[in-house]
Amino acid sequence: MKRRLLLVSNSTLHGGGYLDHCQQHICDFFGKDVKRVLFVPYALHDRDAYTKTARNKFKTLGGGNTFRLLKSLYDNKVVTEIRRRVMEQDGIPYMGSSAGTNVATISINTTNDMPIVYPPSFSAIGLVPFNINPHYLDPDPHSRHMGETREQRITQYHEEPDTQSVLGLREGSMLLVEGNKATLLGSTKARLFSRCPTLV
Amino acid sequence: MKRRLLLVSNSTLHGGGYLDHCQQHICDFFGKDVKRVLFVPYALHDRDAYTKTARNKFKTLGGGNTFRLLKSLYDNKVVTEIRRRVMEQDGIPYMGSSAGTNVATISINTTNDMPIVYPPSFSAIGLVPFNINPHYLDPDPHSRHMGETREQRITQYHEEPDTQSVLGLREGSMLLVEGNKATLLGSTKARLFSRCPTLV
């Protein structure tokens, strides 16, 4: 299996332009021979405008709302087909950012998005055998906000049975997957949350 | 219908102790004659510890993870029963905070929580005819984080058909519902997001 994936935490990094922080990696990933990219605009409401923006600027590939994206993938019956086409021998390269990264994993259980629509399942395309939390934020000791930190949320997820390891992918980071090898790219690194067996 | 609800944004406010910011309102709400409170500990993993804490300190009533809470309410077949008991003539008073506030509304589509488990539906108990976003945060012009603001998330929700008005309840605020009258209490106020008809 020669899957090739580029899973980006976020499409814009503060202080930079669209995909600035990963532009070179995207060029390297797709290479010179790729003439066409299939863009899946399901994650935002106005699909035509979103596609136009992506075409013009090659930006925010796969971003938007994770629940909306996954529900539309199911509604259009393409979850299994994308998996097959990416995972087969010499499969099609897959690139996602934010929501597009979430749906590439085992499940969307670790998205940050608001559950604005109800997909038929939280199971996702499953191109990697773990989950990712994009836009990962480290706990801020100076915060006055009393909502749970990202770390607390992922810990709650791991209290549930049969849950996956979670890669907290900070803004500015991305994961390059080639076959069974994964390489962390970008400047901000990531944090891996393994499920603690004693919690079961 | 004489429903009586106290829907709190958050159980702890920065700089204060547990329920400090709403203690007087809770006393007024339940009154002197209430001897027993049914506490629903479904939103956190360790229910015994959570109940003990709540009993000892009367804190974080109904807080925790919204998805876990709603799924357990469905698993234990109590959604309809709670609704009936609260909404009937001289019904039982209901108090919730954070997750407990989310499940009291039409649906959990506007929770901030991570979708760590998959409930059979996002429809909730429906004690009020709108949705609430607890821990509401105003957009921060100085933020360097590129995730969506709360305002953007609620706007995405309103792009979907048949969605509800959303009350953004800031930390420190709570809503007192008596029959068909709702009163905003606390110091920080709230922001109402009405669905824009032109988006349909």
Short mmCIF file of C-alpha atoms in Angstrom, two decimals:
data_model
loop_
_atom_site.label_atom_id
_atom_site.label_comp_id
_atom_site.label_asym_id
_atom_site.label_seq_id
_atom_site.Cartn_x
_atom_site.Cartn_y
_atom_site.Cartn_z
CA MET A 1 0.00 0.00 0.00
CA LYS A 2 1.58 3.23 -1.13
CA ARG A 3 -0.80 5.79 0.32
CA ARG A 4 0.48 9.35 0.12
CA LEU A 5 -1.15 11.92 2.36
CA LEU A 6 -0.37 15.47 3.38
CA LEU A 7 -2.43 16.38 6.46
CA VAL A 8 -2.13 20.03 7.40
CA SER A 9 -3.24 21.51 10.71
CA ASN A 10 -4.45 24.81 9.26
CA SER A 11 -4.42 26.64 5.94
CA THR A 12 -3.43 30.07 7.23
CA LEU A 13 -0.81 30.79 9.86
CA HIS A 14 -0.98 34.05 11.78
CA GLY A 15 1.17 36.69 10.09
CA GLY A 16 1.42 34.85 6.78
CA GLY A 17 -0.67 34.48 3.63
CA TYR A 18 -2.73 31.54 2.46
CA LEU A 19 -0.75 28.30 2.61
CA ASP A 20 2.48 30.27 2.91
CA HIS A 21 3.70 28.04 5.70
CA CYS A 22 3.27 24.85 3.70
CA GLN A 23 3.53 26.00 0.08
CA GLN A 24 6.83 24.30 -0.60
CA HIS A 25 5.62 21.07 1.01
CA ILE A 26 2.51 21.11 -1.19
CA CYS A 27 4.62 21.57 -4.32
CA ASP A 28 6.90 18.75 -3.27
CA PHE A 29 3.94 16.57 -2.37
CA PHE A 30 2.03 16.86 -5.62
CA GLY A 31 5.13 17.25 -7.80
CA LYS A 32 5.35 18.73 -11.28
CA ASP A 33 3.40 16.01 -13.07
CA VAL A 34 0.07 16.55 -11.33
CA LYS A 35 -2.19 18.53 -13.66
CA ARG A 36 -5.53 18.17 -11.90
CA VAL A 37 -6.58 18.30 -8.25
CA LEU A 38 -10.00 17.15 -7.10
CA PHE A 39 -11.21 19.71 -4.58
CA VAL A 40 -13.98 18.69 -2.17
CA PRO A 41 -15.85 21.89 -1.17
CA TYR A 42 -18.39 20.22 1.15
CA ALA A 43 -17.11 21.84 4.35
CA LEU A 44 -18.39 25.32 3.59
CA HIS A 45 -21.92 26.40 2.73
CA ASP A 46 -21.29 28.22 -0.56
CA ARG A 47 -19.54 25.50 -2.54
CA ASP A 48 -19.19 27.46 -5.77
CA ALA A 49 -17.51 30.39 -4.09
CA TYR A 50 -15.32 28.06 -2.05
CA THR A 51 -14.20 26.15 -5.14
CA LYS A 52 -13.50 29.38 -6.99
CA THR A 53 -11.38 30.64 -4.12
CA ALA A 54 -9.51 27.35 -3.92
CA ARG A 55 -8.95 27.29 -7.67
CA ASN A 56 -7.72 30.87 -7.74
CA LYS A 57 -5.52 30.79 -4.72
CA PHE A 58 -5.04 27.10 -4.03
CA LYS A 59 -6.00 27.88 -0.47
CA THR A 60 -7.80 26.27 2.48
CA LEU A 61 -7.86 22.84 0.86
CA GLY A 62 -10.27 20.81 2.92
CA GLY A 63 -10.88 23.40 5.62
CA GLY A 64 -14.29 24.44 6.96
CA ASN A 65 -16.67 22.58 9.23
CA THR A 66 -15.79 18.93 9.88
CA PHE A 67 -19.38 17.78 10.57
CA ARG A 68 -20.67 19.34 7.37
CA LEU A 69 -17.80 17.87 5.36
CA LEU A 70 -18.21 14.33 6.71
CA LYS A 71 -22.02 14.38 6.39
CA SER A 72 -21.77 15.45 2.75
CA LEU A 73 -19.16 12.77 2.06
CA TYR A 74 -21.65 10.20 3.41
CA ASP A 75 -24.65 11.80 1.68
CA ASN A 76 -22.77 11.60 -1.62
CA LYS A 77 -21.56 8.06 -0.83
CA VAL A 78 -17.89 8.81 -1.47
CA VAL A 79 -16.28 7.87 1.88
CA THR A 80 -15.46 4.29 0.82
CA GLU A 81 -14.53 5.32 -2.71
CA ILE A 82 -12.02 7.96 -1.53
CA ARG A 83 -10.52 5.41 0.85
CA ARG A 84 -10.20 2.84 -1.93
CA ARG A 85 -8.66 5.27 -4.40
CA VAL A 86 -6.13 6.61 -1.89
CA MET A 87 -5.16 3.30 -0.31
CA GLU A 88 -4.79 1.18 -3.44
CA GLN A 89 -1.44 0.50 -5.07
CA ASP A 90 -0.17 3.78 -6.60
CA GLY A 91 -3.22 5.49 -5.15
CA ILE A 92 -4.21 9.09 -5.60
CA PRO A 93 -2.42 11.53 -3.26
CA TYR A 94 -4.69 13.11 -0.63
CA MET A 95 -4.19 16.51 0.88
CA GLY A 96 -6.36 17.97 3.62
CA SER A 97 -6.21 20.90 5.98
CA SER A 98 -8.11 21.25 9.26
CA ALA A 99 -11.52 19.62 8.52
CA GLY A 100 -9.92 17.81 5.58
CA THR A 101 -7.34 16.44 7.99
CA ASN A 102 -9.99 15.34 10.51
CA VAL A 103 -11.99 13.34 7.98
CA ALA A 104 -8.82 11.58 6.79
CA THR A 105 -8.38 9.90 10.19
CA ILE A 106 -10.21 7.09 12.01
CA SER A 107 -13.01 9.34 13.29
CA ILE A 108 -13.97 12.97 13.80
CA ASN A 109 -14.22 12.47 17.58
CA THR A 110 -11.36 14.92 18.11
CA THR A 111 -12.43 17.81 15.89
CA ASN A 112 -12.70 21.32 17.38
CA ASP A 113 -15.69 22.21 15.24
CA MET A 114 -19.24 22.95 16.27
CA PRO A 115 -21.62 20.04 15.53
CA ILE A 116 -23.84 22.10 13.19
CA VAL A 117 -25.17 19.03 11.33
CA TYR A 118 -25.63 15.36 12.33
CA PRO A 119 -23.61 12.94 10.18
CA PRO A 120 -24.71 9.27 10.07
CA SER A 121 -21.52 8.31 11.92
CA PHE A 122 -18.41 9.90 13.43
CA SER A 123 -16.30 7.25 11.65
CA ALA A 124 -14.26 8.90 8.94
CA ILE A 125 -12.27 7.87 5.86
CA GLY A 126 -9.60 6.12 7.90
CA LEU A 127 -6.49 6.85 5.86
CA VAL A 128 -4.33 6.70 9.03
CA PRO A 129 -4.80 4.42 12.06
CA PHE A 130 -5.12 7.24 14.64
CA ASN A 131 -6.92 10.53 15.18
CA ILE A 132 -5.66 14.07 14.76
CA ASN A 133 -6.58 17.26 16.60
CA PRO A 134 -5.81 20.12 14.16
CA HIS A 135 -5.16 23.69 15.36
CA TYR A 136 -3.82 22.08 18.54
CA LEU A 137 -3.44 24.60 21.36
CA ASP A 138 -1.26 24.06 24.43
CA PRO A 139 -2.91 24.85 27.76
CA ASP A 140 -2.60 28.57 28.52
CA PRO A 141 -1.80 29.15 32.22
CA HIS A 142 -2.88 32.80 31.90
CA SER A 143 -6.30 32.13 30.41
CA ARG A 144 -9.29 33.40 32.35
CA HIS A 145 -11.70 31.32 30.25
CA MET A 146 -13.17 28.38 32.14
CA GLY A 147 -13.98 26.11 29.18
CA GLU A 148 -11.96 22.88 29.01
CA THR A 149 -8.45 23.03 27.55
CA ARG A 150 -7.69 20.95 24.48
CA GLU A 151 -5.69 18.61 26.70
CA GLN A 152 -8.71 18.09 29.00
CA ARG A 153 -10.97 17.39 26.02
CA ILE A 154 -8.62 14.76 24.59
CA THR A 155 -8.31 13.21 28.06
CA GLN A 156 -12.12 12.94 28.19
CA TYR A 157 -12.05 11.25 24.78
CA HIS A 158 -9.53 8.73 26.10
CA GLU A 159 -11.83 7.89 29.02
CA GLU A 160 -14.14 6.25 26.49
CA PRO A 161 -13.55 2.62 25.43
CA ASP A 162 -11.87 1.74 22.12
CA THR A 163 -10.54 5.20 21.44
CA GLN A 164 -7.50 6.06 19.33
CA SER A 165 -4.21 7.79 19.90
CA VAL A 166 -4.51 11.48 19.07
CA LEU A 167 -1.89 13.60 17.35
CA GLY A 168 -2.25 17.23 18.46
CA LEU A 169 -1.08 19.05 15.33
CA ARG A 170 -0.20 22.65 16.16
CA GLU A 171 -0.94 25.42 13.69
CA GLY A 172 2.02 25.51 11.32
CA SER A 173 2.53 21.73 11.42
CA MET A 174 1.61 19.04 8.95
CA LEU A 175 2.00 15.31 8.62
CA LEU A 176 3.38 13.71 5.46
CA VAL A 177 2.39 10.05 5.14
CA GLU A 178 4.12 7.84 2.59
CA GLY A 179 3.09 4.21 2.81
CA ASN A 180 3.74 3.18 6.40
CA LYS A 181 6.05 6.11 7.14
CA ALA A 182 4.83 9.37 8.65
CA THR A 183 6.99 12.50 8.82
CA LEU A 184 6.17 15.62 10.80
CA LEU A 185 6.82 18.80 8.81
CA GLY A 186 6.57 22.50 9.65
CA SER A 187 7.94 24.60 12.45
CA THR A 188 5.68 24.08 15.45
CA LYS A 189 5.78 20.31 16.04
CA ALA A 190 2.99 18.19 17.47
CA ARG A 191 1.97 16.46 20.68
CA LEU A 192 1.01 12.79 20.77
CA PHE A 193 -1.67 11.67 23.23
CA SER A 194 -1.57 7.92 23.71
CA ARG A 195 -4.52 6.30 25.39
CA CYS A 196 -3.69 5.35 28.97
CA PRO A 197 -4.51 1.64 29.47
CA THR A 198 -5.30 2.10 33.17
CA LEU A 199 -8.28 4.27 32.31
CA VAL A 200 -10.20 1.32 30.84
CA MET B 1 -47.16 25.32 31.67
CA LYS B 2 -45.12 26.55 34.61
CA ARG B 3 -41.65 25.33 33.72
CA ARG B 4 -38.91 26.76 35.91
CA LEU B 5 -35.35 26.56 34.60
CA LEU B 6 -32.04 28.04 35.64
CA LEU B 7 -29.55 27.68 32.78
CA VAL B 8 -26.04 28.73 33.74
CA SER B 9 -23.23 29.35 31.27
CA ASN B 10 -20.46 28.00 33.51
CA SER B 11 -20.04 26.73 37.05
CA THR B 12 -16.80 28.53 37.89
CA LEU B 13 -15.96 32.10 36.98
CA HIS B 14 -12.32 33.15 36.80
CA GLY B 15 -11.20 34.60 40.12
CA GLY B 16 -14.08 33.14 42.11
CA GLY B 17 -14.94 29.88 43.81
CA TYR B 18 -17.38 27.19 42.74
CA LEU B 19 -20.78 28.67 41.88
CA ASP B 20 -19.83 31.89 43.67
CA HIS B 21 -21.13 33.99 40.83
CA CYS B 22 -24.59 32.38 40.90
CA GLN B 23 -24.93 31.12 44.46
CA GLN B 24 -27.63 33.58 45.45
CA HIS B 25 -29.58 32.89 42.27
CA ILE B 26 -29.45 29.15 42.96
CA CYS B 27 -30.76 29.68 46.50
CA ASP B 28 -33.55 31.90 45.18
CA PHE B 29 -34.33 29.44 42.42
CA PHE B 30 -34.71 26.32 44.54
CA GLY B 31 -36.00 28.13 47.61
CA LYS B 32 -36.01 26.93 51.22
CA ASP B 33 -38.53 24.13 50.77
CA VAL B 34 -36.51 22.00 48.39
CA LYS B 35 -34.95 19.13 50.34
CA ARG B 36 -33.68 16.93 47.53
CA VAL B 37 -31.96 17.64 44.22
CA LEU B 38 -31.61 14.99 41.51
CA PHE B 39 -28.07 15.30 40.15
CA VAL B 40 -27.34 13.80 36.72
CA PRO B 41 -23.62 12.90 36.65
CA TYR B 42 -23.57 11.51 33.08
CA ALA B 43 -21.34 14.23 31.64
CA LEU B 44 -18.15 13.10 33.34
CA HIS B 45 -16.51 9.70 33.26
CA ASP B 46 -16.23 8.97 36.99
CA ARG B 47 -19.86 9.36 38.03
CA ASP B 48 -19.37 8.41 41.69
CA ALA B 49 -16.63 10.95 42.22
CA TYR B 50 -18.58 13.58 40.31
CA THR B 51 -21.70 13.00 42.40
CA LYS B 52 -19.69 13.11 45.60
CA THR B 53 -18.15 16.41 44.59
CA ALA B 54 -21.50 17.84 43.64
CA ARG B 55 -23.08 16.65 46.87
CA ASN B 56 -20.25 18.06 48.97
CA LYS B 57 -19.84 21.36 47.26
CA PHE B 58 -23.02 21.77 45.24
CA LYS B 59 -20.80 22.58 42.32
CA THR B 60 -20.70 22.16 38.53
CA LEU B 61 -24.29 20.97 38.35
CA GLY B 62 -24.71 19.55 34.87
CA GLY B 63 -21.26 20.47 33.56
CA GLY B 64 -18.90 18.15 31.69
CA ASN B 65 -19.06 16.87 28.12
CA THR B 66 -22.31 17.57 26.28
CA PHE B 67 -22.08 14.57 23.92
CA ARG B 68 -21.47 12.15 26.76
CA LEU B 69 -24.32 13.65 28.79
CA LEU B 70 -26.86 13.54 25.96
CA LYS B 71 -25.86 10.02 24.87
CA SER B 72 -26.29 8.72 28.42
CA LEU B 73 -29.67 10.47 28.74
CA TYR B 74 -30.78 8.60 25.58
CA ASP B 75 -29.13 5.32 26.64
CA ASN B 76 -31.02 5.50 29.94
CA LYS B 77 -34.24 6.57 28.15
CA VAL B 78 -34.81 9.65 30.32
CA VAL B 79 -34.92 12.46 27.73
CA THR B 80 -38.70 12.36 27.31
CA GLU B 81 -39.30 11.73 30.99
CA ILE B 82 -37.24 14.75 32.10
CA ARG B 83 -39.07 16.88 29.56
CA ARG B 84 -42.45 15.67 30.81
CA ARG B 85 -41.62 16.19 34.48
CA VAL B 86 -40.23 19.69 33.93
CA MET B 87 -42.88 20.93 31.51
CA GLU B 88 -45.99 19.65 33.25
CA GLN B 89 -48.14 21.85 35.48
CA ASP B 90 -46.14 22.62 38.67
CA GLY B 91 -43.24 20.71 37.15
CA ILE B 92 -39.90 20.00 38.77
CA PRO B 93 -37.39 22.88 38.59
CA TYR B 94 -34.40 22.17 36.31
CA MET B 95 -30.97 23.64 36.77
CA GLY B 96 -28.07 23.07 34.39
CA SER B 97 -24.63 24.56 33.82
CA SER B 98 -22.62 24.37 30.60
CA ALA B 99 -23.39 20.84 29.25
CA GLY B 100 -26.50 20.78 31.44
CA THR B 101 -27.59 24.00 29.77
CA ASN B 102 -26.91 22.66 26.25
CA VAL B 103 -29.04 19.55 26.73
CA ALA B 104 -31.93 21.66 28.06
CA THR B 105 -32.32 23.40 24.68
CA ILE B 106 -33.65 22.29 21.26
CA SER B 107 -30.41 20.61 20.22
CA ILE B 108 -26.73 20.35 21.06
CA ASN B 109 -25.73 21.74 17.65
CA THR B 110 -24.16 24.77 19.33
CA THR B 111 -22.10 23.13 22.06
CA ASN B 112 -18.36 23.90 22.31
CA ASP B 113 -17.50 20.38 23.39
CA MET B 114 -15.47 17.76 21.59
CA PRO B 115 -17.66 15.01 20.05
CA ILE B 116 -16.04 12.20 22.06
CA VAL B 117 -19.07 9.88 21.75
CA TYR B 118 -21.86 9.55 19.15
CA PRO B 119 -25.34 10.15 20.55
CA PRO B 120 -28.36 8.75 18.61
CA SER B 121 -29.43 12.30 17.82
CA PHE B 122 -28.36 15.90 18.39
CA SER B 123 -31.94 16.73 19.44
CA ALA B 124 -32.02 17.52 23.14
CA ILE B 125 -34.60 17.80 25.94
CA GLY B 126 -36.16 20.91 24.44
CA LEU B 127 -37.13 22.85 27.56
CA VAL B 128 -36.71 26.15 25.68
CA PRO B 129 -37.53 26.85 22.01
CA PHE B 130 -34.01 28.01 21.02
CA ASN B 131 -30.38 26.99 21.38
CA ILE B 132 -27.73 28.27 23.77
CA ASN B 133 -23.98 28.59 23.35
CA PRO B 134 -22.54 28.48 26.90
CA HIS B 135 -19.10 29.94 27.74
CA TYR B 136 -19.77 32.40 24.89
CA LEU B 137 -16.62 34.25 23.84
CA ASP B 138 -16.62 37.48 21.87
CA PRO B 139 -14.25 37.60 18.87
CA ASP B 140 -10.75 38.59 20.02
CA PRO B 141 -9.13 41.01 17.55
CA HIS B 142 -5.70 40.28 19.03
CA SER B 143 -5.86 36.51 18.73
CA ARG B 144 -3.20 34.82 16.64
CA HIS B 145 -5.12 31.55 16.56
CA MET B 146 -6.64 30.77 13.16
CA GLY B 147 -9.50 28.50 14.29
CA GLU B 148 -13.00 29.89 13.73
CA THR B 149 -14.38 32.38 16.25
CA ARG B 150 -17.55 31.48 18.13
CA GLU B 151 -19.39 34.01 15.96
CA GLN B 152 -18.19 32.31 12.78
CA ARG B 153 -19.25 28.89 14.09
CA ILE B 154 -22.75 30.07 14.94
CA THR B 155 -22.97 31.75 11.51
CA GLN B 156 -22.09 28.38 9.92
CA TYR B 157 -24.84 26.77 12.00
CA HIS B 158 -27.32 29.32 10.69
CA GLU B 159 -26.38 28.51 7.09
CA GLU B 160 -28.09 25.15 7.61
CA PRO B 161 -31.87 24.83 7.07
CA ASP B 162 -34.32 24.76 10.00
CA THR B 163 -31.85 26.00 12.59
CA GLN B 164 -32.71 27.86 15.77
CA SER B 165 -31.88 31.21 17.27
CA VAL B 166 -28.81 30.94 19.50
CA LEU B 167 -28.28 32.73 22.79
CA GLY B 168 -24.54 33.26 23.35
CA LEU B 169 -24.38 33.09 27.16
CA ARG B 170 -21.13 34.61 28.40
CA GLU B 171 -19.34 33.14 31.41
CA GLY B 172 -20.95 34.72 34.44
CA SER B 173 -24.41 34.84 32.88
CA MET B 174 -27.45 32.65 33.38
CA LEU B 175 -30.99 32.47 32.14
CA LEU B 176 -33.93 32.13 34.50
CA VAL B 177 -37.03 30.75 32.78
CA GLU B 178 -40.39 30.93 34.50
CA GLY B 179 -43.27 29.75 32.35
CA ASN B 180 -43.06 31.80 29.16
CA LYS B 181 -40.85 34.49 30.69
CA ALA B 182 -37.05 34.41 30.47
CA THR B 183 -34.82 36.72 32.52
CA LEU B 184 -31.11 37.21 31.97
CA LEU B 185 -29.17 37.20 35.26
CA GLY B 186 -25.51 37.72 36.12
CA SER B 187 -23.00 40.41 35.25
CA THR B 188 -21.75 39.68 31.74
CA LYS B 189 -24.93 39.64 29.61
CA ALA B 190 -25.52 37.58 26.49
CA ARG B 191 -25.63 37.92 22.73
CA LEU B 192 -28.58 36.73 20.68
CA PHE B 193 -27.94 35.35 17.19
CA SER B 194 -31.14 35.28 15.16
CA ARG B 195 -31.14 33.23 11.99
CA CYS B 196 -30.95 35.47 8.94
CA PRO B 197 -33.89 34.62 6.62
CA THR B 198 -31.94 35.54 3.47
CA LEU B 199 -29.54 32.68 4.05
CA VAL B 200 -32.23 30.07 3.32
#
